[in-house]
Amino acid sequence: MTTALPGGDEHAPRWLTDDEQRVWRAYLHATTLFEDHLDRQLQRDAGMPHIYYGLLVQLSQAPHHSKRMTELAIDAKITRSRLSHAVARLEKKGWVRREECPSDKRGQNAVLTAEGFAVLRKAAPGHVAAVRQAMFDRLSPEQVGQLGEIMGIMAEGLQPQGSGADLPWLR
């Protein structure tokens, strides 16, 4: 049964159909449980939340294990404020350090330390196993392809181009 408001206003919201509502709730349920699963695994095995692991991965894959803070926020899909807070925590652990950006004295780079790289290397196998167990082992190869295509389409639609875009890393 669809939810509709009385009156039949042509400007009324397009309510979700029963099937859409079912898919939407399943998506929310799965993504919430999945993120919690990964966060708990990383907290238990590596003493860090999933967001910190993602930042370490981004830095490990960057040339010289260094990335401008603005680019790191874009890649992590988080606000600059949240990134700054996370990097401060990673600095306290000795896993990351900040350096002035050589090409722009106003900018800063986050740099993965040797200790941070060692922590990441130790955490990676357990994290990959958790991802594989929770996602890929449950899907057929065809479903994996479909999920990748669907997520790509969704992400593309949520990242409008232009100066008026309201994206986390622009806040």
CSV table of C-alpha atoms in Angstrom, one decimal:
chain,number,residue,atom,x,y,z
A,1,MET,CA,0.0,0.0,0.0
A,2,THR,CA,1.4,3.4,-0.9
A,3,THR,CA,1.2,6.4,1.4
A,4,ALA,CA,-0.6,9.3,-0.2
A,5,LEU,CA,-2.0,12.5,1.1
A,6,PRO,CA,-5.6,13.4,0.4
A,7,GLY,CA,-6.5,16.0,-2.1
A,8,GLY,CA,-4.5,14.9,-5.2
A,9,ASP,CA,-2.4,18.0,-5.3
A,10,GLU,CA,-0.3,18.0,-8.5
A,11,HIS,CA,2.7,19.4,-6.5
A,12,ALA,CA,2.4,16.7,-3.9
A,13,PRO,CA,5.5,14.6,-3.2
A,14,ARG,CA,6.0,11.4,-5.3
A,15,TRP,CA,5.6,8.9,-2.5
A,16,LEU,CA,7.5,5.7,-2.7
A,17,THR,CA,5.6,2.7,-4.0
A,18,ASP,CA,5.4,-0.4,-1.8
A,19,ASP,CA,8.3,-2.0,-3.7
A,20,GLU,CA,10.4,1.2,-3.5
A,21,GLN,CA,9.7,1.5,0.2
A,22,ARG,CA,10.8,-2.2,0.7
A,23,VAL,CA,14.0,-1.6,-1.2
A,24,TRP,CA,14.7,1.7,0.6
A,25,ARG,CA,14.3,0.1,4.0
A,26,ALA,CA,16.4,-2.9,3.0
A,27,TYR,CA,19.2,-0.5,1.8
A,28,LEU,CA,19.1,1.5,5.0
A,29,HIS,CA,19.1,-1.7,7.1
A,30,ALA,CA,22.0,-3.3,5.2
A,31,THR,CA,24.2,-0.2,5.0
A,32,THR,CA,23.7,0.6,8.7
A,33,LEU,CA,24.6,-2.9,9.7
A,34,PHE,CA,27.5,-3.1,7.3
A,35,GLU,CA,29.1,0.1,8.5
A,36,ASP,CA,28.6,-1.0,12.1
A,37,HIS,CA,30.1,-4.5,11.3
A,38,LEU,CA,33.2,-2.9,9.8
A,39,ASP,CA,33.6,-0.3,12.5
A,40,ARG,CA,33.4,-3.0,15.3
A,41,GLN,CA,35.8,-5.2,13.5
A,42,LEU,CA,38.4,-2.4,13.1
A,43,GLN,CA,37.9,-1.1,16.7
A,44,ARG,CA,38.3,-4.7,18.0
A,45,ASP,CA,41.3,-5.7,15.9
A,46,ALA,CA,43.1,-2.4,15.2
A,47,GLY,CA,41.8,0.1,17.8
A,48,MET,CA,40.5,2.5,15.2
A,49,PRO,CA,37.1,3.4,13.6
A,50,HIS,CA,36.4,2.7,10.0
A,51,ILE,CA,36.8,6.3,9.0
A,52,TYR,CA,40.4,6.3,10.2
A,53,TYR,CA,41.2,3.1,8.4
A,54,GLY,CA,39.9,4.7,5.2
A,55,LEU,CA,42.1,7.8,5.7
A,56,LEU,CA,45.2,5.6,6.2
A,57,VAL,CA,44.3,3.6,3.0
A,58,GLN,CA,44.0,6.9,1.0
A,59,LEU,CA,47.4,8.0,2.2
A,60,SER,CA,49.0,4.7,1.6
A,61,GLN,CA,48.0,4.8,-2.0
A,62,ALA,CA,49.1,8.4,-2.6
A,63,PRO,CA,52.5,9.3,-4.0
A,64,HIS,CA,55.0,9.6,-1.2
A,65,HIS,CA,52.2,8.6,1.2
A,66,SER,CA,51.2,12.2,1.2
A,67,LYS,CA,48.0,14.0,0.2
A,68,ARG,CA,46.8,17.5,0.4
A,69,MET,CA,44.1,17.8,3.1
A,70,THR,CA,41.5,19.2,0.7
A,71,GLU,CA,42.0,16.2,-1.6
A,72,LEU,CA,41.9,13.8,1.3
A,73,ALA,CA,38.5,15.3,2.4
A,74,ILE,CA,37.2,14.8,-1.2
A,75,ASP,CA,38.4,11.2,-1.4
A,76,ALA,CA,37.0,10.4,2.0
A,77,LYS,CA,33.7,12.1,1.3
A,78,ILE,CA,33.8,14.0,4.6
A,79,THR,CA,33.7,17.6,5.8
A,80,ARG,CA,37.0,19.4,6.2
A,81,SER,CA,36.2,19.9,9.9
A,82,ARG,CA,35.7,16.1,10.4
A,83,LEU,CA,38.9,15.4,8.5
A,84,SER,CA,40.8,17.9,10.6
A,85,HIS,CA,39.5,16.3,13.8
A,86,ALA,CA,40.4,12.8,12.5
A,87,VAL,CA,43.9,13.7,11.3
A,88,ALA,CA,44.5,15.3,14.7
A,89,ARG,CA,43.6,12.0,16.4
A,90,LEU,CA,45.8,10.1,13.9
A,91,GLU,CA,48.7,12.5,14.7
A,92,LYS,CA,48.3,11.8,18.4
A,93,LYS,CA,48.7,8.1,17.7
A,94,GLY,CA,51.8,8.8,15.6
A,95,TRP,CA,50.2,7.4,12.4
A,96,VAL,CA,50.0,10.6,10.4
A,97,ARG,CA,51.8,13.9,10.4
A,98,ARG,CA,50.9,17.3,8.8
A,99,GLU,CA,53.3,19.2,6.7
A,100,GLU,CA,53.1,22.5,4.9
A,101,CYS,CA,52.1,22.2,1.2
A,102,PRO,CA,55.2,23.1,-0.8
A,103,SER,CA,53.1,24.6,-3.7
A,104,ASP,CA,50.7,26.6,-1.4
A,105,LYS,CA,51.8,27.8,2.0
A,106,ARG,CA,48.2,28.1,3.1
A,107,GLY,CA,47.6,24.4,2.5
A,108,GLN,CA,48.6,21.3,4.4
A,109,ASN,CA,49.4,17.8,3.5
A,110,ALA,CA,48.7,14.7,5.6
A,111,VAL,CA,51.5,12.2,5.5
A,112,LEU,CA,51.3,8.6,6.5
A,113,THR,CA,54.1,7.8,8.9
A,114,ALA,CA,56.0,4.5,9.0
A,115,GLU,CA,54.2,3.6,12.2
A,116,GLY,CA,50.8,4.4,10.5
A,117,PHE,CA,51.8,2.2,7.5
A,118,ALA,CA,52.7,-0.7,9.8
A,119,VAL,CA,49.3,-0.3,11.6
A,120,LEU,CA,47.5,-0.3,8.3
A,121,ARG,CA,49.4,-3.4,7.1
A,122,LYS,CA,48.5,-5.2,10.3
A,123,ALA,CA,44.8,-4.2,10.1
A,124,ALA,CA,44.2,-4.8,6.4
A,125,PRO,CA,43.9,-8.6,6.3
A,126,GLY,CA,41.1,-8.6,9.0
A,127,HIS,CA,39.3,-5.7,7.4
A,128,VAL,CA,39.4,-7.4,3.9
A,129,ALA,CA,38.1,-10.6,5.5
A,130,ALA,CA,35.2,-8.7,7.2
A,131,VAL,CA,34.3,-7.0,3.9
A,132,ARG,CA,34.5,-10.3,2.0
A,133,GLN,CA,32.4,-12.2,4.6
A,134,ALA,CA,29.7,-9.5,4.9
A,135,MET,CA,29.4,-8.6,1.2
A,136,PHE,CA,31.2,-10.5,-1.5
A,137,ASP,CA,30.8,-14.0,-0.2
A,138,ARG,CA,27.0,-13.5,-0.1
A,139,LEU,CA,26.7,-12.2,-3.7
A,140,SER,CA,27.1,-14.0,-7.1
A,141,PRO,CA,29.6,-12.5,-9.5
A,142,GLU,CA,26.6,-11.1,-11.5
A,143,GLN,CA,25.2,-9.4,-8.4
A,144,VAL,CA,28.6,-7.9,-7.6
A,145,GLY,CA,28.7,-6.4,-11.1
A,146,GLN,CA,25.1,-5.1,-10.7
A,147,LEU,CA,25.8,-3.6,-7.3
A,148,GLY,CA,28.9,-1.9,-8.5
A,149,GLU,CA,26.9,-0.4,-11.4
A,150,ILE,CA,24.0,0.7,-9.2
A,151,MET,CA,26.3,2.3,-6.6
A,152,GLY,CA,28.2,4.1,-9.4
A,153,ILE,CA,25.1,5.5,-10.8
A,154,MET,CA,23.9,6.6,-7.4
A,155,ALA,CA,27.2,8.2,-6.5
A,156,GLU,CA,27.4,10.1,-9.8
A,157,GLY,CA,23.9,11.5,-9.3
A,158,LEU,CA,24.8,12.7,-5.7
A,159,GLN,CA,27.9,14.6,-6.8
A,160,PRO,CA,26.7,17.5,-9.0
A,161,GLN,CA,29.4,19.5,-10.8
A,162,GLY,CA,29.6,23.2,-10.3
A,163,SER,CA,30.2,25.8,-7.7
A,164,GLY,CA,26.8,25.5,-6.1
A,165,ALA,CA,27.1,21.8,-5.2
A,166,ASP,CA,26.5,21.1,-1.5
A,167,LEU,CA,29.0,18.3,-0.9
A,168,PRO,CA,30.7,17.4,2.4
A,169,TRP,CA,34.2,18.4,1.4
A,170,LEU,CA,33.0,21.9,0.4
A,171,ARG,CA,31.6,22.6,3.8
